[in-house]
Short mmCIF file of C-alpha atoms and ligand atoms in Angstrom, two decimals:
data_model
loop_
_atom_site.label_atom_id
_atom_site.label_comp_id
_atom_site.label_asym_id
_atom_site.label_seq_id
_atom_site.Cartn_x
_atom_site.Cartn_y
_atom_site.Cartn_z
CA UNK A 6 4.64 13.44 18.79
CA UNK A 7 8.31 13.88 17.99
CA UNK A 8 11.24 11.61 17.45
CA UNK A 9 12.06 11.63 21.07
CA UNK A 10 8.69 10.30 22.02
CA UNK A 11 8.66 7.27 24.23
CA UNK A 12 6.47 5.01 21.13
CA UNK A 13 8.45 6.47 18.43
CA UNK A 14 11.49 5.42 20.06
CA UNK A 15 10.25 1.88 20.71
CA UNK A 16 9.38 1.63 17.40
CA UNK A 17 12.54 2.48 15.99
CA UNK A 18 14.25 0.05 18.28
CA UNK A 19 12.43 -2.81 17.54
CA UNK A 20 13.00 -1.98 13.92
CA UNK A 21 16.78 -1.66 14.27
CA UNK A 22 16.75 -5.20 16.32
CA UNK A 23 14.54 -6.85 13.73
CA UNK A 24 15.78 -9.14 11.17
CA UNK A 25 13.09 -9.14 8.92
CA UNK A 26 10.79 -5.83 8.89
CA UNK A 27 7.58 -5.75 6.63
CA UNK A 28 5.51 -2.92 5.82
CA UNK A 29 1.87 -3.48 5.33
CA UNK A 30 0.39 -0.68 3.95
CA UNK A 31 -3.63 0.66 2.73
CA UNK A 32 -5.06 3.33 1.69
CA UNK A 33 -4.07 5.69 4.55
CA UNK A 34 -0.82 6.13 3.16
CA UNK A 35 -1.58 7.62 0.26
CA UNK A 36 -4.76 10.14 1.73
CA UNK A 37 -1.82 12.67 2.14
CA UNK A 38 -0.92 11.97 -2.21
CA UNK A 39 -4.65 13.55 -2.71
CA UNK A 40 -6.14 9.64 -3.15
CA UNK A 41 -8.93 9.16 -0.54
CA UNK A 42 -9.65 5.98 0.73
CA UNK A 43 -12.75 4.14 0.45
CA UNK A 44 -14.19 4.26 3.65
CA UNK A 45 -14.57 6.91 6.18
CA UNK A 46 -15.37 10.59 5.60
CA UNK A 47 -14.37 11.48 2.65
CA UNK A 48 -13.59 7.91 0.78
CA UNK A 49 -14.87 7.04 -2.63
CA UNK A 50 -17.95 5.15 -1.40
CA UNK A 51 -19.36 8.16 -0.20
CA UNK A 52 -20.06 9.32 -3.65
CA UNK A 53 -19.48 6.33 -5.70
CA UNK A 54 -21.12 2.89 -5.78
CA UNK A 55 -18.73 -0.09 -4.81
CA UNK A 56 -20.68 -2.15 -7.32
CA UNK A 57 -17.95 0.25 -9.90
CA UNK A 58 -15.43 -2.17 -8.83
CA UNK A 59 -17.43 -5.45 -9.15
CA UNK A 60 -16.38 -7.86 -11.87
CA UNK A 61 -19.91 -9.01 -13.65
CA UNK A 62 -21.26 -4.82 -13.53
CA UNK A 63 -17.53 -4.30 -15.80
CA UNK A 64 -18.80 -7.24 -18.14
CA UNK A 65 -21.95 -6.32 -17.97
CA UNK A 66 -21.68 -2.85 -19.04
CA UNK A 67 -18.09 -1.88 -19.93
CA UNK A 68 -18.38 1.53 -21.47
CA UNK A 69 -20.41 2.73 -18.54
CA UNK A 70 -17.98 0.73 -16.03
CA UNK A 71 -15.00 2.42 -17.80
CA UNK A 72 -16.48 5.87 -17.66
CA UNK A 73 -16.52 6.19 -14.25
CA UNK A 74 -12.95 3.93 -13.22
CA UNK A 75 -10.96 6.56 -16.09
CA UNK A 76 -12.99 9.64 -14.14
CA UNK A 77 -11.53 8.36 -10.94
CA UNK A 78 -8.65 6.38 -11.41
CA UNK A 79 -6.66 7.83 -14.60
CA UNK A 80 -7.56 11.66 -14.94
CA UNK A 81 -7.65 12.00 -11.06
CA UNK A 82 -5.62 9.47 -9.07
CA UNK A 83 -3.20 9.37 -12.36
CA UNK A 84 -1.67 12.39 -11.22
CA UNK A 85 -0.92 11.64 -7.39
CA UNK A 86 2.99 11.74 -6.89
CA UNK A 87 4.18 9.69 -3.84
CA UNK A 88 4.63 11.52 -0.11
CA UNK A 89 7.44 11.29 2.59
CA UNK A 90 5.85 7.94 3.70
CA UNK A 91 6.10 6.27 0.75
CA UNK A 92 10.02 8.20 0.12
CA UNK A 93 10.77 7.15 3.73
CA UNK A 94 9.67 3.37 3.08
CA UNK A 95 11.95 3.27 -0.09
CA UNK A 96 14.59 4.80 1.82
CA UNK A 97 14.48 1.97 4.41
CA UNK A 98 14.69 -0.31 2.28
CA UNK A 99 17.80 1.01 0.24
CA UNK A 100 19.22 1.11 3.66
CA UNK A 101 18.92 -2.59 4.42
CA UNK A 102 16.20 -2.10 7.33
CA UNK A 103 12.88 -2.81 5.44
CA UNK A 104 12.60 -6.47 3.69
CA UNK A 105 9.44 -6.16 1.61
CA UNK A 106 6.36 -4.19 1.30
CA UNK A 107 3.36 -5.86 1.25
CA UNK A 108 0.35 -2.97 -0.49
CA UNK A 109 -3.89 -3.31 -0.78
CA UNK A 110 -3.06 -0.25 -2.58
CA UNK A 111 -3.01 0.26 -6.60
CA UNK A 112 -1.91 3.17 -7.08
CA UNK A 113 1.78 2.38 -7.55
CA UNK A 114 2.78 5.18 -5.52
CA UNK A 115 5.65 3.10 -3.85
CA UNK A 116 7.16 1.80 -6.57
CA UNK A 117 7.17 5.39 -7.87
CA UNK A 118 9.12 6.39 -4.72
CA UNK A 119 11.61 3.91 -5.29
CA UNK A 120 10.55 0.74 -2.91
CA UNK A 121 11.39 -2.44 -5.34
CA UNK A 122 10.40 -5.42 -2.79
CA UNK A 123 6.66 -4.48 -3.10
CA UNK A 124 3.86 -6.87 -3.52
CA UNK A 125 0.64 -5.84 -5.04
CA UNK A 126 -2.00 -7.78 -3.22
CA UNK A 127 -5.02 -6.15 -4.98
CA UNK A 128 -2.93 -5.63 -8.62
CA UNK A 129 -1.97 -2.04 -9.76
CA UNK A 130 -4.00 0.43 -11.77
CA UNK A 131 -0.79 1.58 -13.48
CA UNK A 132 -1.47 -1.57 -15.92
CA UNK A 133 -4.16 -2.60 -18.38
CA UNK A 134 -4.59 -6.29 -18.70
CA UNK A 135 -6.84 -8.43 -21.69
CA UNK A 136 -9.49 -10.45 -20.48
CA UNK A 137 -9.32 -12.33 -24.35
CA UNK A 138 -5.90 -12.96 -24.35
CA UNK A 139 -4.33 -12.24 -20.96
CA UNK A 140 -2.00 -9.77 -22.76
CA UNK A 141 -0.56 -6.99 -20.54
CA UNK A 142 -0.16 -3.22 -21.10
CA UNK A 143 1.54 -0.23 -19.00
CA UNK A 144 -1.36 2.26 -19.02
CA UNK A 145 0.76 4.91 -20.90
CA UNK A 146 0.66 2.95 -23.94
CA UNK A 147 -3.45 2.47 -24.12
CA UNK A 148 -5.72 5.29 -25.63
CA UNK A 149 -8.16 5.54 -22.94
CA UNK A 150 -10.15 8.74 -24.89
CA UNK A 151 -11.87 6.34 -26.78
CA UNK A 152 -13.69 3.69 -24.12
CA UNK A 153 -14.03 0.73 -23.51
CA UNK A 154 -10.25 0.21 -24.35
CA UNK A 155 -9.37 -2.76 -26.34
CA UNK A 156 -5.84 -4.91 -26.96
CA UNK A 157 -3.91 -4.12 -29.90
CA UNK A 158 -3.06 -7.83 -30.26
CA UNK A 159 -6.43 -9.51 -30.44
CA UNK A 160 -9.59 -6.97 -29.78
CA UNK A 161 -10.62 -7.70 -26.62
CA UNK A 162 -11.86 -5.75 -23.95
CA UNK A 163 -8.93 -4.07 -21.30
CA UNK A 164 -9.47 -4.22 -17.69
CA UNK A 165 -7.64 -2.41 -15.14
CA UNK A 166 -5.26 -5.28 -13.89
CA UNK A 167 -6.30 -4.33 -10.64
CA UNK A 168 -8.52 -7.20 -8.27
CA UNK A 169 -12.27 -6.42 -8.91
CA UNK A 170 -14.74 -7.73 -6.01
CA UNK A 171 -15.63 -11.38 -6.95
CA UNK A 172 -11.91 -12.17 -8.27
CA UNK A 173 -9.28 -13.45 -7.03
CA UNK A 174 -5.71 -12.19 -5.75
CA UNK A 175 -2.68 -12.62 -7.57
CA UNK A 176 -1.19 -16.07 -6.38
CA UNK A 177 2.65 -14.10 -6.45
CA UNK A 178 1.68 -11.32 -3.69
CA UNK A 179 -1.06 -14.10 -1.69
CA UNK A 180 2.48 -16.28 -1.62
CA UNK A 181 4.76 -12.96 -0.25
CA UNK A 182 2.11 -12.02 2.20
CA UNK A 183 2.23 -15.66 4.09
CA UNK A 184 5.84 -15.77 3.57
CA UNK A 185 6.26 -12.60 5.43
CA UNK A 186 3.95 -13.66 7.96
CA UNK A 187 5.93 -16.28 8.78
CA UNK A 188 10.05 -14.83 8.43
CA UNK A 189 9.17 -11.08 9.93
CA UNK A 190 9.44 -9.85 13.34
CA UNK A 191 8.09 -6.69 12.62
CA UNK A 192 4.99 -5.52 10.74
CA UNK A 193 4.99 -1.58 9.94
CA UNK A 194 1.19 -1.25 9.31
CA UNK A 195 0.10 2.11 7.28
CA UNK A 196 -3.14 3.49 7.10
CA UNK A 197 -5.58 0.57 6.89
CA UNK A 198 -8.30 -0.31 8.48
CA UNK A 199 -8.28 -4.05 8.32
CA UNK A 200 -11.60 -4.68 7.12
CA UNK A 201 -10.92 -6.26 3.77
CA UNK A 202 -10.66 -10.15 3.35
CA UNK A 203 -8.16 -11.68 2.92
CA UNK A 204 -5.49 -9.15 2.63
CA UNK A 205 -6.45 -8.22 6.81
CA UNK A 206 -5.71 -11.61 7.66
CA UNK A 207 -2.23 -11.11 7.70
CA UNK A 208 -1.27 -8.88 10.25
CA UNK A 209 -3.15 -11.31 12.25
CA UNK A 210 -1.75 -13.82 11.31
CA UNK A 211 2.18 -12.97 11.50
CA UNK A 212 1.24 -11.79 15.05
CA UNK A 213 0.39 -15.42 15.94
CA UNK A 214 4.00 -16.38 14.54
CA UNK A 215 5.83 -13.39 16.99
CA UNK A 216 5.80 -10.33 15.26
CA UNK A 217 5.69 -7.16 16.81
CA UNK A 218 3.20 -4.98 14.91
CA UNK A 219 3.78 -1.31 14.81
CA UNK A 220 0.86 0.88 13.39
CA UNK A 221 0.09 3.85 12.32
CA UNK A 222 -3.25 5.46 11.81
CA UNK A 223 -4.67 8.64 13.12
CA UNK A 224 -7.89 6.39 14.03
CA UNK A 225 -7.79 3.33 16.02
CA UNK A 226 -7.98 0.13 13.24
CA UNK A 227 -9.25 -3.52 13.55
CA UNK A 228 -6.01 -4.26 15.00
CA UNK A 229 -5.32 -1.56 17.37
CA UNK A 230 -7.45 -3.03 20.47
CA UNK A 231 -6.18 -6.90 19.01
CA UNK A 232 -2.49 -6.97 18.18
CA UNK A 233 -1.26 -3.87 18.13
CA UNK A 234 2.22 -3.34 20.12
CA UNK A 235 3.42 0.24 19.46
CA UNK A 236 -0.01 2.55 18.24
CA UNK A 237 1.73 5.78 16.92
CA UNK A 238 -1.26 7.47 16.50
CA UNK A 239 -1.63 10.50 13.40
CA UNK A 240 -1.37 10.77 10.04
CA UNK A 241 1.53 8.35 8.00
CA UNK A 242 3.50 11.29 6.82
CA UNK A 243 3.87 13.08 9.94
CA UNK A 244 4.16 9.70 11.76
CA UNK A 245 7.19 7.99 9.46
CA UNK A 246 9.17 11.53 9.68
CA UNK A 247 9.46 11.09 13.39
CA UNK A 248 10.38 7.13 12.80
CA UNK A 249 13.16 8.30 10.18
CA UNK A 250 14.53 10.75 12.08
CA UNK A 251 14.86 8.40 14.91
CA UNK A 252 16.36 5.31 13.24
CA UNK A 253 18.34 7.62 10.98
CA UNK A 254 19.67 10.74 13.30
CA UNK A 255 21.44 9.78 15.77
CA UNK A 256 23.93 7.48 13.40
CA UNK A 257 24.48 10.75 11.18
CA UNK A 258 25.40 12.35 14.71
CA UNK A 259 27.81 10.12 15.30
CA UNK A 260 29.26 9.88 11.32
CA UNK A 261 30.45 12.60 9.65
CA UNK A 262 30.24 10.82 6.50
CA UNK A 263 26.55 9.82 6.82
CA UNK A 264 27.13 6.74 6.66
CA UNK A 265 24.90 4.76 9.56
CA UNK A 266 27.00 2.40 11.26
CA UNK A 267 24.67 1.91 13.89
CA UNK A 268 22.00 0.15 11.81
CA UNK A 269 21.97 -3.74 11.16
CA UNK A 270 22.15 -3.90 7.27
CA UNK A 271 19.38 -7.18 6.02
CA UNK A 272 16.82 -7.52 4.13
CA UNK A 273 15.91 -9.98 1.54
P1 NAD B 308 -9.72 1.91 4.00
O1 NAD B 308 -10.23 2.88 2.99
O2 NAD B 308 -10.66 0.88 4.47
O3 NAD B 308 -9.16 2.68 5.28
C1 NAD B 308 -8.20 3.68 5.23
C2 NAD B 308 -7.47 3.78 6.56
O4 NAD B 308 -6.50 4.81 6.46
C3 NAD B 308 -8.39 4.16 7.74
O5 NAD B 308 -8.08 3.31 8.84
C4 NAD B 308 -8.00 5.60 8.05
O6 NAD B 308 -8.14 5.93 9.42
C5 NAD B 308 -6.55 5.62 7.62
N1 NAD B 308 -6.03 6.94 7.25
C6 NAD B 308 -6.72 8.01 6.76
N2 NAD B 308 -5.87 9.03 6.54
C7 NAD B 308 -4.64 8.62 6.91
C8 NAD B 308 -3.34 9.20 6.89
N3 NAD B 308 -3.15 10.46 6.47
N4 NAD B 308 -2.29 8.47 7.34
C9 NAD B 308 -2.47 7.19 7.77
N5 NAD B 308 -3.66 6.58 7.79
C10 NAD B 308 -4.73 7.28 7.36
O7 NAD B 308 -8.41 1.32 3.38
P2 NAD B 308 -7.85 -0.16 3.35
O8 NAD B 308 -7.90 -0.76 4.70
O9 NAD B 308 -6.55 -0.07 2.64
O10 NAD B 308 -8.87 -0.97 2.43
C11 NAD B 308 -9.44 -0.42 1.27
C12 NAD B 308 -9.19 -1.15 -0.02
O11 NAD B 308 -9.36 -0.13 -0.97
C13 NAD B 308 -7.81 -1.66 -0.22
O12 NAD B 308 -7.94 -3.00 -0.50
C14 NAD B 308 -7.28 -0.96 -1.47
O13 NAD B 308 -7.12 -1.87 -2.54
C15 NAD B 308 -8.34 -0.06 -1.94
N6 NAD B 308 -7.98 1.36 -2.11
C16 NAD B 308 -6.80 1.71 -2.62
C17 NAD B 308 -6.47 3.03 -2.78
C18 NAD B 308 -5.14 3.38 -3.35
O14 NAD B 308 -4.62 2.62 -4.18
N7 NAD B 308 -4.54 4.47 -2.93
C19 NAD B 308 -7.38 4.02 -2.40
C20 NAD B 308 -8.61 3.63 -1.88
C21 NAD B 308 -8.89 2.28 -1.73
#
């Protein structure tokens, strides 16, 4: 697929027309980072037990629980830098044509590429909250060589403020996810498979309000056969590259200066 394909080209049109475009992104997009996804060849549950990420096991047994999360999540996944998707999605959205990105991801890879309207459904690894005294800590500034961590304000145990199975999501991205349900008219949705309640409701759900959803996955998803308008089928790097270089090119053609005239400017 290149820029000039038929899907690619839709998409990019439908994107320039939109008013309101929302990314909805999983794990997919950040396979190409080095961060597997959970499910599938290769994902974490392959090796791992799920029951890691279950919030009465962490009670249970914290230094065991924290082990295995700092194995995975800190001295592995710590180290991911974000990819041309993620750099393309920020890029969008400094350019006026991407309102908010909606993430089951927690690996803070978009805010590290610059995105700012980004909504962690499932929390973010990158912080450390108290389950004493709901204090909060960037991850940089907790010792995590001596496990379980614990808050520096009151002793109690640190969990990664990221949503465990058996809690709940954060009521700030829950409230961004229906409100972009409702105000988009495009969904961009990255690398997920749409199996995980409730965050997979969504693209469902904005497609009953009108949206046209544009996906990309290198397998077919939950939605593909369901809702989805425009399938550009392969992997989100490869994919968004084509989708830049056709909302982006032909304007810095036509402009000298770079500047893209052609593009509707809105956003939030
Ligand atoms: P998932 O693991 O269920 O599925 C991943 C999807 O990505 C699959 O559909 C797969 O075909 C697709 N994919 C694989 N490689 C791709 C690529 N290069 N480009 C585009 N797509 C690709 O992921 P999910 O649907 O997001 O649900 C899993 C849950 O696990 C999420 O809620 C998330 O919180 C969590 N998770 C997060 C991370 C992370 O933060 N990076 C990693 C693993 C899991």
């Amino acid at each position: 697929m290149s820029r000039n394909d038929p899907d690619i080209q839709r998409a990019a049109t439908a994107i320039r027309k939109s008013n309101f475009t929302t990314a909805y992104t999983g794990a997919g997009i950040s396979v190409e980072s080095g961060i597997p996804s959970f499910r599938g060849e290769g994902g974490l549950w392959t090796k791992y037990d799920p029951k890691l990420l279950d919030i009465d096991h962490f009670l249970l047994e914290p230094l065991r629980s924290w082990k295995t999360i700092k194995e995975i999540f800190y001295d592995h996944f710590g180290k991911a830098r974000p990819n041309r998707a993620h750099f393309i999605l920020a890029e969008m959205e400094k350019k006026g044509i991407l309102g908010r990105t909606i993430t089951q991801n927690i690996d803070n890879l978009h805010q590290e590429a610059g995105s700012t309207h980004v909504f962690d459904f499932h929390g973010n690894s990158r912080r450390l909250v108290c389950l004493s005294c709901g204090a909060i800590f960037p991850v940089g500034e907790v010792n995590l060589d001596v496990l379980p961590p614990t808050c520096r304000l009151c002793g109690g145990l640190l969990k990664p403020d990221y949503v465990f199975f058996g809690e709940s999501i954060p009521h700030i991205a829950l409230s961004a996810a229906y409100e972009a349900a409702s105000i988009s008219d495009v969904f961009l949705v990255i690398g997920t498979t749409g199996e995980v309640m409730p965050a997979n409701q969504f693209p469902f759900l904005a497609k009953e309000n009108g949206v046209t959803i544009i996906e990309i996955n290198p397998v077919e998803s939950h939605y593909t056969p369901a809702i989805t308008d425009i399938f550009l089928k392969g992997k989100a790097t490869e994919m968004m590259e084509n989708l830049a270089e056709a909302l982006f090119a032909p304007a810095l053609e036509n402009n000298q200066d770079g500047v893209n005239q052609d593009l509707e400017i809105h956003g939030e």
